[in-house]
Coordinates of C-alpha atoms in Angstrom, one line a residue:
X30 CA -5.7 7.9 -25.4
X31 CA -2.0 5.4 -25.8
X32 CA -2.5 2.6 -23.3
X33 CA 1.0 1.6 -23.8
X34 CA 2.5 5.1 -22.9
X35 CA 4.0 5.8 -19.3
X36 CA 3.1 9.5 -17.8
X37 CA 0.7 10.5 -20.3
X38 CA -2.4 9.6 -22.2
X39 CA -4.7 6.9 -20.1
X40 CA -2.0 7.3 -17.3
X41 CA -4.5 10.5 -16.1
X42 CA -7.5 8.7 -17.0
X43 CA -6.0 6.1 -14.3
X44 CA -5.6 8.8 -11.7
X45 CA -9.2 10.1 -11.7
X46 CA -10.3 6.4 -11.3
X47 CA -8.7 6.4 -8.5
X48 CA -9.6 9.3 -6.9
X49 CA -13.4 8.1 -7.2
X50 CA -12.8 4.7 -5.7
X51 CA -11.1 6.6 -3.1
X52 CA -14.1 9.6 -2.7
X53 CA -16.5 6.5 -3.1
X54 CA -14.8 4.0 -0.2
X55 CA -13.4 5.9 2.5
X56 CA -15.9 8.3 4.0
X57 CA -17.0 5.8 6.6
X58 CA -13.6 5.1 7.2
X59 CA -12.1 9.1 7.6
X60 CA -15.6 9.8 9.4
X61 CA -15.9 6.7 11.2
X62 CA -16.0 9.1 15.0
X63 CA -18.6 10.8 13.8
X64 CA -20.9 8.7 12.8
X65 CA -21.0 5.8 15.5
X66 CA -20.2 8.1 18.3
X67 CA -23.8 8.1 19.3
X68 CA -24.7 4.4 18.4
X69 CA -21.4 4.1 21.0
X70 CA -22.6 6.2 23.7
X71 CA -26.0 3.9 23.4
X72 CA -24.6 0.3 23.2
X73 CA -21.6 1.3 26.3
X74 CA -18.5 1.0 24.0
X75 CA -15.4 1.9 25.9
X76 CA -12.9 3.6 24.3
X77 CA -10.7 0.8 24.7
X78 CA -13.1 -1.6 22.6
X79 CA -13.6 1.3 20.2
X80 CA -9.8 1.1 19.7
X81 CA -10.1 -2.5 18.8
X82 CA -12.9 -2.2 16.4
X83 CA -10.8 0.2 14.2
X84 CA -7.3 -1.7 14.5
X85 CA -8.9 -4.6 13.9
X86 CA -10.4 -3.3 11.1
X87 CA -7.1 -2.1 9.7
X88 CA -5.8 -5.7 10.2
X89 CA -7.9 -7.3 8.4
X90 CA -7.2 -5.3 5.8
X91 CA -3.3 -5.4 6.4
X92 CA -3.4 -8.8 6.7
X93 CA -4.2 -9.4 3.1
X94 CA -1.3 -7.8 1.7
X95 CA 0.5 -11.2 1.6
X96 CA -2.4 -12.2 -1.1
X97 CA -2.5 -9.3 -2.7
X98 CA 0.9 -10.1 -4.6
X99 CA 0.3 -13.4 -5.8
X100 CA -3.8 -11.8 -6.9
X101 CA -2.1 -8.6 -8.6
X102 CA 0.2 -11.5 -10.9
X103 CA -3.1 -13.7 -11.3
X104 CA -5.5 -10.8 -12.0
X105 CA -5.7 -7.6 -13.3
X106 CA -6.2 -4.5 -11.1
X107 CA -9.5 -3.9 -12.6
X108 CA -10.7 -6.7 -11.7
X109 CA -9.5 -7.1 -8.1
X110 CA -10.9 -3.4 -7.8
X111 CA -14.8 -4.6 -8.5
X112 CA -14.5 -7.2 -6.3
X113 CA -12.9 -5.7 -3.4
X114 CA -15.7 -2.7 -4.3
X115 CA -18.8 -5.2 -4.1
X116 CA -16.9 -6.3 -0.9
X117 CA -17.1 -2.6 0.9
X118 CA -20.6 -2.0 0.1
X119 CA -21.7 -5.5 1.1
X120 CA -20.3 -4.7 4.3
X121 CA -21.3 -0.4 4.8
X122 CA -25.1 -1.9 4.3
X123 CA -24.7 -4.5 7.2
X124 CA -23.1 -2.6 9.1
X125 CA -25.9 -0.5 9.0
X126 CA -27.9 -2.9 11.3
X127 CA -25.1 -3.5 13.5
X128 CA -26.0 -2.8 17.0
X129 CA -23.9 -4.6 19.3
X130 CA -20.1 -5.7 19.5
X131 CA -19.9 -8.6 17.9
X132 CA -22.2 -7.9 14.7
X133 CA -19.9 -4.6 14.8
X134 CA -17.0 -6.7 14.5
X135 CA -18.1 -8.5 11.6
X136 CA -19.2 -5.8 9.4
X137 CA -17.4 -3.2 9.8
X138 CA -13.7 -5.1 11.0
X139 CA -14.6 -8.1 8.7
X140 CA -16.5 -7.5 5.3
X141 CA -15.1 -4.0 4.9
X142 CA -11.7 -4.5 6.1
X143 CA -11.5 -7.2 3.3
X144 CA -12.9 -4.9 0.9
X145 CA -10.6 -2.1 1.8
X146 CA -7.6 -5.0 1.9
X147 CA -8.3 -5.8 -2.0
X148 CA -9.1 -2.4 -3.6
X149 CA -6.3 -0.3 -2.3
X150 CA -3.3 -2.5 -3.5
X151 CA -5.1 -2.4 -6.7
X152 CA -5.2 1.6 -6.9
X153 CA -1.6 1.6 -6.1
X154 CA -0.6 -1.0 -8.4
X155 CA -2.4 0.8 -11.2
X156 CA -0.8 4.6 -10.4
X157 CA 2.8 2.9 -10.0
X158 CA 2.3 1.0 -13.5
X159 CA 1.0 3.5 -15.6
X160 CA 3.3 6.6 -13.7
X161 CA 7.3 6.7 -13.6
X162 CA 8.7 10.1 -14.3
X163 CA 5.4 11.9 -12.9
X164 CA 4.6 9.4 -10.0
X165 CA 5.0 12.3 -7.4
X166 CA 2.7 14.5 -9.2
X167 CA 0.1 11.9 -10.3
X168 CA 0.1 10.8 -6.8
X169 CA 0.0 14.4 -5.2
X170 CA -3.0 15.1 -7.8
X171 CA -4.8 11.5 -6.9
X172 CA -5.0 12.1 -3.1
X173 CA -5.3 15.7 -3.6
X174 CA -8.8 15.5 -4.9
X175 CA -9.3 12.7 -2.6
X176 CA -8.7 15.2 0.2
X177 CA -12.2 17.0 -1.3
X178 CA -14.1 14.6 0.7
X179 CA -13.7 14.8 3.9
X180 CA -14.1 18.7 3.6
X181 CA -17.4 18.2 2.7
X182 CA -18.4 14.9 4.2
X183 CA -18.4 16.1 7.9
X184 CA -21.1 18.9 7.3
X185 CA -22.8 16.2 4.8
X186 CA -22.6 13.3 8.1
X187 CA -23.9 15.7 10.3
X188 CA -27.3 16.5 8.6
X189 CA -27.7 12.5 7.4
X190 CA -27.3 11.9 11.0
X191 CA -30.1 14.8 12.4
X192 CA -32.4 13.3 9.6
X193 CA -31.9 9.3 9.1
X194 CA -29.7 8.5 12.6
X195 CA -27.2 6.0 12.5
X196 CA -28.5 3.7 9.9
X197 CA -29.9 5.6 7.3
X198 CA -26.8 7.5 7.0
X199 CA -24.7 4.1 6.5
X200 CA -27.0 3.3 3.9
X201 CA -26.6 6.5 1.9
X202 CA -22.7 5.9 2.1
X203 CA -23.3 2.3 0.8
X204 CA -25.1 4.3 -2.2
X205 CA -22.0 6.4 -2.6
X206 CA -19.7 3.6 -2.4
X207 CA -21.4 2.1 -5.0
X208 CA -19.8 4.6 -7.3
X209 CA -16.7 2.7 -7.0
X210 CA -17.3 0.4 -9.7
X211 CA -17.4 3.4 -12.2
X212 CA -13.9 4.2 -10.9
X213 CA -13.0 0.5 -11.7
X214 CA -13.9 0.5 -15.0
X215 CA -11.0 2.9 -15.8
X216 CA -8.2 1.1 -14.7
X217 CA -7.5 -0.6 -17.4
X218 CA -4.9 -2.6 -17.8
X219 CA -1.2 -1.6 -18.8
X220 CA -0.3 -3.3 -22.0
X221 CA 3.2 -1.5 -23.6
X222 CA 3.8 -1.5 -27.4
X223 CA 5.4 -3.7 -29.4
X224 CA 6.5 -2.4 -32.9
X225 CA 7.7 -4.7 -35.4
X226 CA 10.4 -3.8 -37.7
X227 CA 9.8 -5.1 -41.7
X228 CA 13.3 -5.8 -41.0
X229 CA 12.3 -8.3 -38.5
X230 CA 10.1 -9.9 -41.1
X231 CA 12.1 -10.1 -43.6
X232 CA 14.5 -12.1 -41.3
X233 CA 12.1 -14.3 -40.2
X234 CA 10.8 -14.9 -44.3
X235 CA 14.7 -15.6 -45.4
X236 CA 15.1 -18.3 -41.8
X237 CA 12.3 -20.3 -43.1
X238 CA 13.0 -20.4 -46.7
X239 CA 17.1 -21.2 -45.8
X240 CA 16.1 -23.7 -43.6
X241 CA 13.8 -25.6 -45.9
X242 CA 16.9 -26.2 -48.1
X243 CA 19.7 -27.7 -45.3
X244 CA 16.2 -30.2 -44.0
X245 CA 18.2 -33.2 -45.6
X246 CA 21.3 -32.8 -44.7
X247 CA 20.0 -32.2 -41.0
X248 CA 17.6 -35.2 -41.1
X249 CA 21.0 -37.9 -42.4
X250 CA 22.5 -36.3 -39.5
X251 CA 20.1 -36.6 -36.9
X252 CA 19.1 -40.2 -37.9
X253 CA 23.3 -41.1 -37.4
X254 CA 23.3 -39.0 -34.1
X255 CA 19.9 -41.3 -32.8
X256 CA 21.6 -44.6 -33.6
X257 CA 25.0 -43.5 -31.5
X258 CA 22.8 -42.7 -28.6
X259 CA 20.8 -45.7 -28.6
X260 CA 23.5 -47.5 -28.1
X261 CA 24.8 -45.7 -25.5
X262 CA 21.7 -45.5 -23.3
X263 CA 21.5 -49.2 -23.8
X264 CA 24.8 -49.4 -22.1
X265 CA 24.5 -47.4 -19.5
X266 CA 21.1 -48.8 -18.8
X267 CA 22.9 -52.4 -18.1
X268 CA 25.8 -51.0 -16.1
X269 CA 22.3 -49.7 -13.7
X270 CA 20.6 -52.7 -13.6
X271 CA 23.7 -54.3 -12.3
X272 CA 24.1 -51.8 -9.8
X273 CA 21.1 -51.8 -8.6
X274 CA 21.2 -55.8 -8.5
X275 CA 24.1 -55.4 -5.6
X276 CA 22.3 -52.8 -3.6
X277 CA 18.8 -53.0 -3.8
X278 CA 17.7 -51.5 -0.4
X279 CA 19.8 -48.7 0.3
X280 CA 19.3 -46.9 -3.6
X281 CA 15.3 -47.4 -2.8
X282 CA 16.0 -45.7 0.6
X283 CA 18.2 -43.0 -0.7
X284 CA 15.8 -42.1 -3.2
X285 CA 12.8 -41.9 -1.4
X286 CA 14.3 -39.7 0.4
X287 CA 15.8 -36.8 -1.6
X288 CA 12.6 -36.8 -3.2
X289 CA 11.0 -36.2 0.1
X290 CA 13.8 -33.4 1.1
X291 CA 13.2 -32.4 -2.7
X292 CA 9.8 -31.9 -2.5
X293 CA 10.2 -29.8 1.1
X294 CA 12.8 -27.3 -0.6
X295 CA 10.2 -27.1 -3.5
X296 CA 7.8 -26.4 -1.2
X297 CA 9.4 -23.3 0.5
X298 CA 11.4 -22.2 -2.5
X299 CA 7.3 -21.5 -3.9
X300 CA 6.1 -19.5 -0.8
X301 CA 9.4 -17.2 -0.8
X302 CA 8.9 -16.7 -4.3
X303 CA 5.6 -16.3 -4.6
X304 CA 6.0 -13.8 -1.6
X305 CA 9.5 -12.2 -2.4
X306 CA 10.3 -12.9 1.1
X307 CA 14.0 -12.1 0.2
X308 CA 13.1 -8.6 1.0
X309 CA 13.3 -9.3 4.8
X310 CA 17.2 -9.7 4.2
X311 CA 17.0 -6.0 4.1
X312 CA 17.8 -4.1 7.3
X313 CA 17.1 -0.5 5.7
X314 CA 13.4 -2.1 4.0
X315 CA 12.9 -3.9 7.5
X316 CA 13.3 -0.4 9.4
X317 CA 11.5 1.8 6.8
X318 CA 8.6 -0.9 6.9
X319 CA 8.6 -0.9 11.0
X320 CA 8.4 2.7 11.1
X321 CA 5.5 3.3 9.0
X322 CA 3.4 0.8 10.6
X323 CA 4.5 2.2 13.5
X324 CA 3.2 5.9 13.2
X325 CA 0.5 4.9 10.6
X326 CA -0.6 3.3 13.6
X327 CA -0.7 6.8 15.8
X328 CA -1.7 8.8 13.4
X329 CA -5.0 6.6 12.5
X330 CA -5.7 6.5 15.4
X331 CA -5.7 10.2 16.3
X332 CA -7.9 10.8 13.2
X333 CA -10.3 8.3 14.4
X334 CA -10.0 10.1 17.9
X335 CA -10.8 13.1 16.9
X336 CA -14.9 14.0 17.9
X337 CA -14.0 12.1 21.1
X338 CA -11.2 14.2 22.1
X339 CA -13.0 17.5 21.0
X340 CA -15.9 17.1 22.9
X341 CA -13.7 16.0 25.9
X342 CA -11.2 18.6 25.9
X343 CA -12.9 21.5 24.3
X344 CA -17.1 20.6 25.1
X345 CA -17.8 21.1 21.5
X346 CA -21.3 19.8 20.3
X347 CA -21.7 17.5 17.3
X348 CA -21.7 20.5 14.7
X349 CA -19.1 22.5 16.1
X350 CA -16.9 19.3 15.7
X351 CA -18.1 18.6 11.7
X352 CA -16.6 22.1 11.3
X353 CA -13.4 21.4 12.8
X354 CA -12.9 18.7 11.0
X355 CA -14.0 20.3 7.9
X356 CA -11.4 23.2 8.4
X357 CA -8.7 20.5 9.0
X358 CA -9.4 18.7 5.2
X359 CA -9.4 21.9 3.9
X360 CA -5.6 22.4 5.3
X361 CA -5.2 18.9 4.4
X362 CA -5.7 19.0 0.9
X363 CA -3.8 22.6 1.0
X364 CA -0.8 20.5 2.1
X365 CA -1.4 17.9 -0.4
X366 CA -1.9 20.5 -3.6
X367 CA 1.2 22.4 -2.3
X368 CA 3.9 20.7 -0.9
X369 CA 4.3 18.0 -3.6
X370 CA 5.2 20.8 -6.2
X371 CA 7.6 22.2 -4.0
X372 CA 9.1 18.9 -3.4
X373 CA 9.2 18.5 -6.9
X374 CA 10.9 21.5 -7.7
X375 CA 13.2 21.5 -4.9
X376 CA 14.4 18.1 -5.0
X377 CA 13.3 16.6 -1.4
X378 CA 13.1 13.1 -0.5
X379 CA 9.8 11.3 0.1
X380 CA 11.5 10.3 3.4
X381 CA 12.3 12.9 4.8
X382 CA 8.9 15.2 4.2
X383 CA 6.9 12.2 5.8
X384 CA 9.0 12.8 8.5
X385 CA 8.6 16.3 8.8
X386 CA 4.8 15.8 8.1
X387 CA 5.1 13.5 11.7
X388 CA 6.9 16.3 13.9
X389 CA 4.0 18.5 13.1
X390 CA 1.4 16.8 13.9
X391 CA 3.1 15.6 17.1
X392 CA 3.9 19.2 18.1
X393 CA 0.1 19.6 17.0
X394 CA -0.9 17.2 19.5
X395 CA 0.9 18.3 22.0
X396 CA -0.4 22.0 22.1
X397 CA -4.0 20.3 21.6
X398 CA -3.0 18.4 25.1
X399 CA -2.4 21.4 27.2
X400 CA -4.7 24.0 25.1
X401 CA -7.0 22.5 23.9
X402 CA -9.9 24.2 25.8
X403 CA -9.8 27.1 23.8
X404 CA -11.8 27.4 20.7
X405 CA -9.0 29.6 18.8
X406 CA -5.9 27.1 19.8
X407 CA -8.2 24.1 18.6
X408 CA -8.7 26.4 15.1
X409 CA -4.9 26.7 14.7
X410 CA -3.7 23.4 15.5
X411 CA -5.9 21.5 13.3
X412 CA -4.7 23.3 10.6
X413 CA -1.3 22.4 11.7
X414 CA -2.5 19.1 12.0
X415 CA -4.1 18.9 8.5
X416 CA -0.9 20.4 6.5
X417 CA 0.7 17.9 8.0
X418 CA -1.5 14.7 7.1
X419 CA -1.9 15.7 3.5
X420 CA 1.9 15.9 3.5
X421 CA 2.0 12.1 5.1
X422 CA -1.2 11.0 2.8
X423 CA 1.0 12.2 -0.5
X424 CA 4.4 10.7 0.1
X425 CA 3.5 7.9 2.2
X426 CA 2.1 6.1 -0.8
X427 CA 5.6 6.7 -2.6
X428 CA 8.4 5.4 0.2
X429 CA 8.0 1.8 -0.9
X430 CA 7.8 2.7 -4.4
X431 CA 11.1 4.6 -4.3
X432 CA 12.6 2.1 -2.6
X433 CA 11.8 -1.1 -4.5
X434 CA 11.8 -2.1 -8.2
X435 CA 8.4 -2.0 -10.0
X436 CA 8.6 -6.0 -9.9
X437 CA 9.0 -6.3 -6.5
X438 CA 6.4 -3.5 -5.4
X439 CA 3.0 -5.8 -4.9
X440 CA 5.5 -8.0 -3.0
X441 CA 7.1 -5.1 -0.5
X442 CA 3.5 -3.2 -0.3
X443 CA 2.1 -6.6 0.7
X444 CA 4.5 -7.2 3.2
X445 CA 4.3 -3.7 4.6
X446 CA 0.5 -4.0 4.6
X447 CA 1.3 -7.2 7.1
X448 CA 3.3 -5.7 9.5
X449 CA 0.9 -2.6 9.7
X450 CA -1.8 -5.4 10.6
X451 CA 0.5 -7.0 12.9
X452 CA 0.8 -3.8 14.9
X453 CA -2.0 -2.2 14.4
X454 CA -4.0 -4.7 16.4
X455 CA -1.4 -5.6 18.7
X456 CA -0.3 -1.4 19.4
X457 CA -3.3 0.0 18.6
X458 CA -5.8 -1.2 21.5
X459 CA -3.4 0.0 24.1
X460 CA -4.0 4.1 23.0
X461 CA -7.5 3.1 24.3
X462 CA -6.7 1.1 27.1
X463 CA -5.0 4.4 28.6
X464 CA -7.4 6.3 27.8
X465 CA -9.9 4.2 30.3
X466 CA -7.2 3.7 33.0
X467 CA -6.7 7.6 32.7
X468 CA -10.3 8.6 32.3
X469 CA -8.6 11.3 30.1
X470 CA -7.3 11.5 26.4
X471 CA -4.6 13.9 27.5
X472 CA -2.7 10.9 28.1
X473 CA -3.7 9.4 25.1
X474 CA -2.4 11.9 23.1
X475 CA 1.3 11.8 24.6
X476 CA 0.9 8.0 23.7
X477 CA 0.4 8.9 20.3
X478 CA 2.8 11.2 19.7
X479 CA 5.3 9.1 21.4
X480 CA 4.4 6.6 18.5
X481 CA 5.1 8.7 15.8
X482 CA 8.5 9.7 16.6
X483 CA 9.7 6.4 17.0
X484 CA 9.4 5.6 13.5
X485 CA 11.8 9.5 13.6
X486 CA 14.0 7.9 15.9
X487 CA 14.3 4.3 14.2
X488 CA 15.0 6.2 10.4
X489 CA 17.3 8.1 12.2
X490 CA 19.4 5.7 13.3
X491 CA 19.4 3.4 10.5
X492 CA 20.5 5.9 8.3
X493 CA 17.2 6.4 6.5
X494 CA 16.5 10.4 7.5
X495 CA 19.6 12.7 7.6
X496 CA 17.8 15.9 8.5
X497 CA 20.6 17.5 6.0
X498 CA 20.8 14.7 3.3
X499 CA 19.2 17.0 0.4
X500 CA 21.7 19.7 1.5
X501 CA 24.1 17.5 0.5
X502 CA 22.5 16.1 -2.6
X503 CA 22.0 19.5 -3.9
X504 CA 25.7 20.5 -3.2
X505 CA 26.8 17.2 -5.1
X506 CA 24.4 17.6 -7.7
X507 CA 25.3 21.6 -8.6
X508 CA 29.2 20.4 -8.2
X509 CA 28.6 18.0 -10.6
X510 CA 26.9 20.4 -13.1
X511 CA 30.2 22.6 -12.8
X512 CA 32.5 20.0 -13.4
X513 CA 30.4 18.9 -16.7
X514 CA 30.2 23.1 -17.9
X515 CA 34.5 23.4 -17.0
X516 CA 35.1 19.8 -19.0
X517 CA 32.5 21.4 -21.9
X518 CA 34.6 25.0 -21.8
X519 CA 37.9 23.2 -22.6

């Protein structure tokens, strides 16, 4: 298959490695309820320090988009994908024999938040390069088979879980995230063609040969040219020295200290540009940043939420919970296969389906909040629920994309991936916190949802989501076509 081809050839190859790292690093991570919910219940975990396990997992891994930039220009995606790979299963197998708090913290919220924080700017980097026409599709297709997992890694949990308990089950999932390196060996690196004419050569051939012929007539002149500025310098090196001679103390002071200023504006000028932190200037990136992190935030959260609230709310047992969550993949990845195309075909924004994809699952939640006893309203909404997070999981991978130049991407993903640290563990603890003053997740819930259509709100006034924008693009657009077929007619 053409390495140097866009949208075709190894550009596929590319999405199915990224589909194994993903299959292969984020069960613990999707199932993460499920299987410490006991260990939990045994150790006294509050909700509220369960909370701060998992955002301060997330920031961890957030917080090391600001590296991630300056590693994508040093390194090549395969390579930060072994290493952040290594990183997860390092920390899966001690977290294995993590049984209190702190050793919690620094296995699963340490060691596999950096893992996580290294391999997935690497998987997006490598989709964004190799895709530009096709990136909807490649992505839809990428976290589309993705979305396989967790239909069958509930049901899988569950049984690992009757049969090995906590920590031969984190074990096995080390095993499987092992299988991440075979996923980074297929990324490989991006490297375009370069065809060279023979009229190129030929050039080339007729400069050399041209310019062998003029080297006298060049070296007389540049011989005359050296004595005329010998001279010169030698003048201007006097009229210095006598200078300098008169005022001795204030030139030494004066220099030492632009050099010092100098060296300061050096020093900054390096971080912002390392960093791109001319992105901030932007009001419209600034607000489509903030709202992400905002509901990525809420929605995590509820994910992670899920076997507690069930069994809460609706007294399901362990299995009856693997099956609802099971049924909710499978209308995630439904959502993921299908709405893409139709995107595709009919034109939509990314913008505006993520925030479609965040009304439903907040008018989800809030039938779960007052319904959520019954086994049949728990059925329907987390199919409700799971169309609408494979719609989020598709297109919020391609905002920032869409918004930004491919130059600037590892840049604006590494600052989003900042500020979703930034409020993840600042935000996030407090959707367990009133869950314990409360003694209910009812309230919880509301919290949530709240969340999530702030980010509606914020895009809504900045301009970002016009609930008819793609009205009006198609209007403009099929105008535009009429006006070209009348100009063609005449």
């Amino acid at each position: 298959m053409a390495r140097g081809e866009t949208d075709r050839g190894w550009a596929w190859t590319i999405v199915i490695g990224v589909t194994v790292i993903n299959l292969a690093v984020l069960p613990v991570q999707q199932c993460f309820g499920l299987i410490f919910a006991e260990r939990f219940t045994s150790l006294g975990i509050t909700a509220t320090q369960t909370s701060l396990i998992l955002h301060l997992n997330g920031t961890i891994t957030c917080s090391l988009g600001l590296i991630s930039g300056p590693m994508m220009k040093r390194f090549a995606f395969r390579q930060v994908a072994y290493f952040g790979g290594l990183t997860v299963v390092l920390g899966i197998c001690a977290a294995a024999f993590a049984v209190s708090l702190p050793t919690l913290i620094i296995t699963y919220c340490v060691i596999i938040g950096v893992g996580q924080g290294i391999i997935f700017p690497a998987t997006t980097l490598a989709l964004n390069t190799y895709f530009r026409k096709k990136r909807n599709v490649a992505m839809g297709l990428a976290v589309t088979m993705t979305g396989l997992g967790p239909i069958l890694m509930p049901l899988l949990i569950d049984i690992f879980l009757e049969r090995y308990a906590t920590t031969g089950t984190l074990i096995i999932l080390a095993g499987i995230a092992t299988h991440s390196f075979v996923g980074a060996s297929l990324l490989i690196p991006f490297k375009a063609k370069k065809e060279i004419s023979a009229k190129d050569k030929t050039t080339d051939q007729s400069k050399t040969e041209s310019g062998t012929g003029d080297h006298r007539e060049a070296k007389s002149k540049i011989e005359k040219n050296l004595e005329d500025n010998i001279t010169v310098q030698s003048r201007l090196l006097n009229e210095e020295n006598s200078e300098e001679t008169e005022q001795p103390n204030n030139r030494v002071k004066n220099k030492t200290e632009l050099k010092k200023e100098d060296g300061r504006i050096s020093f900054l000028k390096t971080i912002a540009t390392t960093l791109d932190l001319d992105l901030l200037r932007d009001n419209r990136y600034i607000a489509v940043v903030l709202g992400m992190a905002v509901s990525l935030v809420a929605e995590t959260n509820f994910n992670v939420m899920i076997p507690f609230v069930l069994a809460e709310l609706a007294s399901l047992d362990r299995t009856s919970i693997a099956m609802v969550m099971s049924i909710q993949a499978a209308a995630d990845i439904t959502g993921r296969l299908c709405v893409p195309l139709l995107a595709q075909k009919a034109g939509w924004r990314c913008r505006n389906l993520y925030v479609i994809s965040l009304l439903g699952s907040t008018f989800g939640r809030t039938i779960l909040s007052t319904w959520g006893n019954l086994y049949a309203v728990v059925i329907g909404v987390f199919l409700i629920v799971g169309l609408a997070k494979g719609t989020k999981a598709v297109f919020q991978s391609l905002i920032i994309p869409d918004y930004v130049p491919l130059e600037r991407l590892p840049a604006a993903s590494g600052i989003q991936m900042v500020c979703n640290g930034i409020l993840s563990i600042s935000v996030g603890p407090l959707i367990g916190l009133i869950r314990d003053s409360t003694n209910s997740y009812v309230s919880a819930l509301y919290f949530t949802s709240f969340l999530s259509l702030s980010c509606v709100f914020l895009w809504l006034i900045s301009g970002l989501w016009t609930p008819c924008a793609n009205m009006f693009d198609l209007h403009k657009q099929s105008s535009s076509d009429n006006q070209e077929n009348s100009h063609e007619n005449v």
